[in-house]
């Protein structure tokens, strides 16, 4: 039997018949036919089953019923009238009362076991899949499980795949638009007339600011740890939080989430006051200067938050003090006298960042007064061995001062109870670090400092002090949102809208986001949004050294543009070596290799082969695929698998693994072209066109998968495809239809030459390169061992490194922030 359909056939109708043929095991030959006249189309002659007896069936539901009978089943004639429900349902996409009652009853009795209604099962499930609002809320849950079981079956997924392959991605309930009768007629034959207008996989909707949570949507709130304003971020800082948050936010938008991504500069605290003294400017002037530098860096890298703010705002003061008062009122604030260091030479108390010395745990000589960057342990400044004032290097003396503490031991039961409900979605290192803090027993944490640059403490007797940065800074996430919209509580306080909070950071920031910040929010007694997914990276080191601005070691954000390397190439490689499970190494040699092999020779080569062959052989016009061969189906199945793996990886914030799936798809495309060799099929032009059409559609899938990682390259590829793609499909689908006219194919990537790489490697090697000093970074033998593993695995993310070998002088903490001025 032959099933023919026209280009304006509703996809849900084609899906029904294809599903029925697979489910009932009735073989059909499927082909597209020339579009009918407008009057014929209006009469419903858009899908036709040619019976072996010479008769034809036009009614979609009657075709499904016929296939059911053809498979040896009988029908319950008393239910036939139910198959006509769609005649009135299309107006508002709802079911009538009789059919709703029947469906609820049937599903409650396990519809799959009810005799003689298999055809009705196909008709109903296809309709419900296409019309999300067809059932009332009261009946939705009862039917949901039944529908999910059907639509996850191999028969349904295979039918949906073919329907989308033939009619394109989009709403199942819509018919593809044929612009005019002339164009529809021209689509007949092996080489349809070209349409030069860009196609879109989904109507693009620019976000309307302010972005607020919406009912019935997946509301996703994304934050990046906020960088210290006075530090210029290096590649390790960028990949650890900022770029990771951006890639994930782009992915979430493509999968249809309602996303708000925020970030900003952390501007209060000792680090700013120290740098302001060094540069002989006010803290405010220093913040203004470096805030502009941060903005330039992120603009170059296309790290685009919905709002990028600052912590030095009135909202920061208001919210920080409000949380403090609620903690105080509920008995979670303690007052204690503590010893602190005082510099007689500078005549000032030395807050954590004003003092350095030898770590009492690991012996590292340049530990800070709050944390050792070598072993990662937190320190109280008086515990340092041989402390020295960072401003004048004099040895300070110990004095007493009264400070405020948050009573973490009292809050521990609440924290532990909450933690047990969410941490399964956290990265392994985030769970391990948090568990170790809880296992060792929480201790009261000081939240005040003797400084002037910070959020003022409102409590009488402490008004000359400011809040400590690790109480105050995470609140910056909330205050930044408040500066973005007056309705910030819809994101940060639980309401009728569900919000899922993702936080990205380096592992040194984990305790402050997994213990201290949530403890403070829990202690208020209010329903604050708490982190659902905490994504922490290990450390990215630079060659055999550590990043160090003072030593000139490594590439920093303001230097990346100077190299002449396109920002997307940086983005790709940083994601390729993202330290997800262990420390990794940025290597110029590996950077060159990955650009030339993975981007140029693999991905770029495949895309250019597919598009240039179409341009040279078919004048840039995508050809029809009349029939899928076994080779075609194998490719589609393998691409399907990688598409699912890609979305699984990114959904679970395994961003590095997503890159692997993307590159695997392009590798499969190259192998497919090489196996099929369409250029040799001079006497089989239709088959050559079909091979090319499939390859072009793989390239279109790659274009949308590239968007989170390499947005500019994705846009260039979409221009060459002459499409605008705004959604990630769940499986292989034909995003580019027959007759579509491609743009001009051009190479996406260029070769990274060895001489230039050697020049850049020398330029950023730093002062220690000549002597081979490691400055506390990973050892050369560890680097070589990692390189050896990388060769075996195809990635250099196996370079050995440990927490205590990471980030000393060059390591920069990234934390939360406040006020901002930009909506992007």
Coordinates of C-alpha atoms in Angstrom, one line a residue, residues 65 69 87 92 104 138 161 187 244 250 265 311 463 497 522 660 692 798:
X65 CA -8.9 2.3 11.5
X69 CA -8.3 -4.0 10.6
X87 CA -14.0 18.0 13.5
X92 CA -10.0 25.3 20.8
X104 CA -10.3 8.8 31.7
X138 CA -8.6 17.9 36.6
X161 CA 11.1 11.2 13.5
X187 CA 8.2 21.4 -5.4
X244 CA 30.0 28.0 32.3
X250 CA 22.1 29.7 26.3
X265 CA 31.2 42.6 40.4
X311 CA 27.3 45.1 45.0
X463 CA 28.1 50.6 63.7
X497 CA 5.9 30.0 40.5
X522 CA 17.2 29.5 56.3
X660 CA 32.3 15.6 22.9
X692 CA 23.4 15.7 0.5
X798 CA 43.4 14.3 32.4

